[in-house]
Amino acid sequence: MLLELERVVAGYGRGGNILNGVDLVVDKGELVCLIGPNGAGKSTVLRAVSGLIPTRTGSIRLEGREIGSLSPQALLRLGISHVAQGRTVFPGMTVRENVLMGGYTIRDPKLLRQRLAFVEELFPIVVERAHDLAGNLSGGQQQLVEMARALMLAPKVLLLDEPSLGLEPRLSDLVFQKVRELCQAGVAVLMVEQNARRGLMHAHRGYVLELGRVRLEGPGPSLLDNPEVKRLYLGESGGS
């Protein structure tokens, strides 16, 4: 497996544990979706993987290498990019400037041009709105720019926190389309998604978190048919 979490325990500062022994795996080209109630630890999983909070016990491995104690900068160099919840563009900079910020550590001009060409092909908005201020874009358009920026370092794993939050259906469709294209290009995507039905519909595998533990797991579409998931997260009775 590309990314593996084994019995991961983590929390914030001197507070109690938020994650209480999380196990999950993500392979190359897979879309894995985390769902669960507020406070279940979904976003905390992403922060632990990207090094924003330290693990207290357990193991996080990338291609078999232990990475749980590494800094966010080191993890970025190893191929883990994190698009956090909420809009994080630099509003006073242009779209192209925002995207190029994602490749600020690339010293080879040729490689930088190649990476920019890749994200421009995947995200046409980077070309169409190149000289517009990112702060003038809609929420969905900003989300696409953030994803494009995160891809400038050619990550092996892309962490997405609530990518469809607050988006109108058309732009939400576009974001999920781009996520699928990323997976087809070989990028592994670990995603937290508030729209459980939508996330599981597209996911190769899903995990249901509750109180910092994995309660259920399985192929995304099969979890959609799970009576417990229907009752707790999809608002259905689960009956026939």
Short mmCIF file of C-alpha atoms in Angstrom, two decimals:
data_model
loop_
_atom_site.label_atom_id
_atom_site.label_comp_id
_atom_site.label_asym_id
_atom_site.label_seq_id
_atom_site.Cartn_x
_atom_site.Cartn_y
_atom_site.Cartn_z
CA MET A 1 0.00 0.00 0.00
CA LEU A 2 1.09 3.56 -0.66
CA LEU A 3 -0.17 5.09 2.60
CA GLU A 4 -0.88 3.10 5.77
CA LEU A 5 -2.15 4.19 9.18
CA GLU A 6 -1.89 1.61 11.94
CA ARG A 7 -3.41 2.14 15.42
CA VAL A 8 -2.84 5.90 15.18
CA VAL A 9 -3.57 7.89 18.33
CA ALA A 10 -3.39 11.69 18.10
CA GLY A 11 -4.78 14.87 19.63
CA TYR A 12 -4.15 18.58 20.08
CA GLY A 13 -1.72 20.08 22.57
CA ARG A 14 -2.23 18.71 26.07
CA GLY A 15 -5.84 17.80 25.40
CA GLY A 16 -7.30 14.34 25.20
CA ASN A 17 -7.03 12.00 22.26
CA ILE A 18 -9.11 12.73 19.16
CA LEU A 19 -7.93 9.66 17.26
CA ASN A 20 -8.09 6.46 19.29
CA GLY A 21 -6.39 3.83 17.17
CA VAL A 22 -7.19 4.54 13.52
CA ASP A 23 -6.31 1.96 10.87
CA LEU A 24 -6.68 2.75 7.17
CA VAL A 25 -4.90 2.30 3.86
CA VAL A 26 -4.76 4.21 0.58
CA ASP A 27 -3.17 2.82 -2.56
CA LYS A 28 -1.88 4.55 -5.68
CA GLY A 29 -4.71 5.93 -7.81
CA GLU A 30 -7.33 5.29 -5.14
CA LEU A 31 -9.98 7.66 -3.85
CA VAL A 32 -10.64 6.91 -0.20
CA CYS A 33 -13.41 8.80 1.57
CA LEU A 34 -13.80 9.41 5.30
CA ILE A 35 -17.29 10.08 6.63
CA GLY A 36 -18.76 10.35 10.10
CA PRO A 37 -20.40 12.77 12.53
CA ASN A 38 -18.87 16.07 13.63
CA GLY A 39 -16.06 15.44 16.09
CA ALA A 40 -15.37 11.93 14.82
CA GLY A 41 -11.77 12.84 13.95
CA LYS A 42 -11.98 12.97 10.16
CA SER A 43 -10.04 16.20 9.66
CA THR A 44 -7.66 15.17 12.43
CA VAL A 45 -6.68 12.13 10.35
CA LEU A 46 -5.64 14.43 7.51
CA ARG A 47 -3.72 16.71 9.86
CA ALA A 48 -1.87 13.75 11.34
CA VAL A 49 -0.92 12.45 7.89
CA SER A 50 0.33 15.88 6.76
CA GLY A 51 2.29 16.47 9.97
CA LEU A 52 0.20 19.37 11.26
CA ILE A 53 -0.30 17.47 14.52
CA PRO A 54 2.03 14.78 15.93
CA THR A 55 0.97 11.21 16.45
CA ARG A 56 1.10 10.08 20.06
CA THR A 57 1.29 6.37 19.31
CA GLY A 58 0.82 4.19 16.27
CA SER A 59 2.38 4.30 12.84
CA ILE A 60 1.93 6.29 9.63
CA ARG A 61 3.86 4.88 6.67
CA LEU A 62 4.39 6.14 3.12
CA GLU A 63 5.65 3.42 0.78
CA GLY A 64 6.68 1.45 3.86
CA ARG A 65 8.63 4.31 5.43
CA GLU A 66 7.62 5.61 8.85
CA ILE A 67 6.66 9.28 8.51
CA GLY A 68 4.66 9.95 11.67
CA SER A 69 7.34 12.14 13.26
CA LEU A 70 8.24 14.23 10.19
CA SER A 71 7.51 17.93 9.72
CA PRO A 72 4.93 19.22 7.21
CA GLN A 73 7.78 20.53 5.06
CA ALA A 74 9.50 17.15 4.98
CA LEU A 75 6.22 15.40 4.16
CA LEU A 76 5.55 17.84 1.34
CA ARG A 77 8.92 16.95 -0.16
CA LEU A 78 8.07 13.24 0.16
CA GLY A 79 4.84 13.73 -1.79
CA ILE A 80 1.99 14.55 0.59
CA SER A 81 -0.08 17.66 -0.19
CA HIS A 82 -2.95 18.91 1.97
CA VAL A 83 -5.82 21.12 0.80
CA ALA A 84 -7.39 22.28 4.04
CA GLN A 85 -11.05 23.01 4.69
CA GLY A 86 -12.21 26.48 3.65
CA ARG A 87 -10.78 28.72 0.99
CA THR A 88 -7.03 29.28 1.31
CA VAL A 89 -6.10 31.16 -1.86
CA PHE A 90 -4.05 34.35 -1.63
CA PRO A 91 -6.85 36.76 -2.61
CA GLY A 92 -4.62 39.65 -3.66
CA MET A 93 -2.57 37.51 -6.03
CA THR A 94 -3.55 36.34 -9.51
CA VAL A 95 -4.64 32.80 -10.24
CA ARG A 96 -1.33 32.02 -11.93
CA GLU A 97 0.64 33.50 -9.03
CA ASN A 98 -1.36 31.36 -6.61
CA VAL A 99 -0.64 28.22 -8.58
CA LEU A 100 3.06 29.04 -8.95
CA MET A 101 3.27 29.42 -5.16
CA GLY A 102 2.68 25.68 -5.02
CA GLY A 103 5.97 25.15 -6.84
CA TYR A 104 8.05 27.69 -4.94
CA THR A 105 10.63 25.05 -3.97
CA ILE A 106 11.22 23.94 -7.58
CA ARG A 107 14.57 25.38 -8.67
CA ASP A 108 14.63 23.90 -12.20
CA PRO A 109 12.80 26.32 -14.57
CA LYS A 110 12.12 23.55 -17.07
CA LEU A 111 10.54 21.33 -14.42
CA LEU A 112 8.47 24.25 -13.17
CA ARG A 113 7.12 24.84 -16.69
CA GLN A 114 6.31 21.14 -17.03
CA ARG A 115 4.39 21.09 -13.75
CA LEU A 116 2.51 24.26 -14.68
CA ALA A 117 1.60 22.78 -18.07
CA PHE A 118 0.26 19.65 -16.33
CA VAL A 119 -2.02 21.55 -13.97
CA GLU A 120 -3.13 23.91 -16.74
CA GLU A 121 -4.26 20.93 -18.80
CA LEU A 122 -6.08 19.38 -15.85
CA PHE A 123 -7.55 22.68 -14.63
CA PRO A 124 -8.34 24.97 -17.60
CA ILE A 125 -9.37 27.74 -15.18
CA VAL A 126 -5.66 28.26 -14.46
CA VAL A 127 -5.30 29.46 -18.07
CA GLU A 128 -8.72 31.07 -18.54
CA ARG A 129 -8.47 33.19 -15.36
CA ALA A 130 -4.68 33.37 -15.15
CA HIS A 131 -4.49 37.14 -14.65
CA ASP A 132 -7.60 37.56 -12.48
CA LEU A 133 -7.26 38.05 -8.75
CA ALA A 134 -7.98 34.76 -6.99
CA GLY A 135 -10.12 36.59 -4.43
CA ASN A 136 -12.57 37.52 -7.18
CA LEU A 137 -13.33 33.89 -8.06
CA SER A 138 -16.34 31.96 -6.76
CA GLY A 139 -15.86 29.45 -3.97
CA GLY A 140 -15.85 26.52 -6.36
CA GLN A 141 -13.36 28.18 -8.68
CA GLN A 142 -11.08 28.91 -5.73
CA GLN A 143 -11.30 25.25 -4.74
CA LEU A 144 -10.04 24.25 -8.18
CA VAL A 145 -7.17 26.73 -7.94
CA GLU A 146 -6.22 25.31 -4.52
CA MET A 147 -6.17 21.80 -5.94
CA ALA A 148 -4.07 22.95 -8.90
CA ARG A 149 -1.61 24.65 -6.53
CA ALA A 150 -1.34 21.49 -4.42
CA LEU A 151 -0.41 19.48 -7.53
CA MET A 152 2.58 21.62 -8.51
CA LEU A 153 4.91 19.37 -6.50
CA ALA A 154 3.46 16.23 -8.15
CA PRO A 155 2.25 14.66 -4.88
CA LYS A 156 1.80 10.95 -4.42
CA VAL A 157 -1.01 11.56 -1.91
CA LEU A 158 -3.47 14.45 -2.00
CA LEU A 159 -5.43 15.15 1.19
CA LEU A 160 -8.75 16.95 0.60
CA ASP A 161 -10.82 18.31 3.48
CA GLU A 162 -14.47 18.94 2.57
CA PRO A 163 -13.83 19.85 -1.09
CA SER A 164 -17.53 20.32 -1.92
CA LEU A 165 -18.43 22.34 1.19
CA GLY A 166 -20.65 25.29 0.27
CA LEU A 167 -20.50 24.68 -3.47
CA GLU A 168 -23.44 24.82 -5.83
CA PRO A 169 -24.21 21.46 -7.52
CA ARG A 170 -22.56 22.33 -10.85
CA LEU A 171 -19.25 23.28 -9.27
CA SER A 172 -19.44 20.36 -6.86
CA ASP A 173 -19.80 18.07 -9.89
CA LEU A 174 -16.73 19.68 -11.44
CA VAL A 175 -14.64 19.23 -8.29
CA PHE A 176 -15.51 15.53 -8.10
CA GLN A 177 -14.76 15.14 -11.81
CA LYS A 178 -11.29 16.58 -11.24
CA VAL A 179 -10.73 14.29 -8.25
CA ARG A 180 -11.54 11.29 -10.47
CA GLU A 181 -9.12 12.55 -13.12
CA LEU A 182 -6.39 12.88 -10.53
CA CYS A 183 -6.89 9.29 -9.46
CA GLN A 184 -6.80 8.16 -13.08
CA ALA A 185 -3.45 9.96 -13.34
CA GLY A 186 -2.15 7.83 -10.45
CA VAL A 187 -2.55 10.26 -7.54
CA ALA A 188 -3.91 8.75 -4.32
CA VAL A 189 -6.64 10.90 -2.76
CA LEU A 190 -7.70 10.72 0.90
CA MET A 191 -10.80 12.86 1.25
CA VAL A 192 -13.04 14.01 4.07
CA GLU A 193 -16.50 14.73 2.66
CA GLN A 194 -19.57 16.13 4.42
CA ASN A 195 -21.82 14.86 1.64
CA ALA A 196 -21.56 11.19 2.60
CA ARG A 197 -23.67 9.94 -0.30
CA ARG A 198 -21.66 11.84 -2.88
CA GLY A 199 -18.30 10.90 -1.39
CA LEU A 200 -19.01 7.19 -1.10
CA MET A 201 -20.55 7.06 -4.57
CA HIS A 202 -17.21 8.03 -6.10
CA ALA A 203 -14.84 6.38 -3.61
CA HIS A 204 -12.96 3.16 -4.23
CA ARG A 205 -13.12 2.61 -0.48
CA GLY A 206 -14.80 4.33 2.42
CA TYR A 207 -14.24 4.51 6.15
CA VAL A 208 -16.86 5.51 8.72
CA LEU A 209 -15.26 7.18 11.75
CA GLU A 210 -16.88 7.50 15.16
CA LEU A 211 -15.20 8.80 18.32
CA GLY A 212 -11.79 8.57 16.73
CA ARG A 213 -12.10 4.97 15.60
CA VAL A 214 -13.00 3.24 12.37
CA ARG A 215 -16.49 1.84 12.86
CA LEU A 216 -17.11 0.54 9.33
CA GLU A 217 -15.09 0.18 6.16
CA GLY A 218 -15.55 -1.23 2.68
CA PRO A 219 -15.91 -0.33 -1.00
CA GLY A 220 -17.62 3.06 -1.25
CA PRO A 221 -20.73 1.94 -3.17
CA SER A 222 -21.25 -1.03 -0.85
CA LEU A 223 -21.24 1.24 2.20
CA LEU A 224 -24.03 3.20 0.54
CA ASP A 225 -26.13 0.03 0.77
CA ASN A 226 -25.18 -0.66 4.40
CA PRO A 227 -28.34 -0.30 6.57
CA GLU A 228 -26.36 1.26 9.42
CA VAL A 229 -24.78 3.85 7.14
CA LYS A 230 -28.17 4.60 5.60
CA ARG A 231 -29.73 5.14 9.00
CA LEU A 232 -26.96 7.15 10.61
CA TYR A 233 -25.50 9.18 7.76
CA LEU A 234 -27.87 9.16 4.81
CA GLY A 235 -31.13 9.83 6.61
CA GLU A 236 -32.77 6.61 5.42
CA SER A 237 -34.49 3.93 7.43
CA GLY A 238 -32.53 1.15 5.73
CA GLY A 239 -35.68 -0.91 5.35
CA SER A 240 -36.83 -2.53 2.15
#
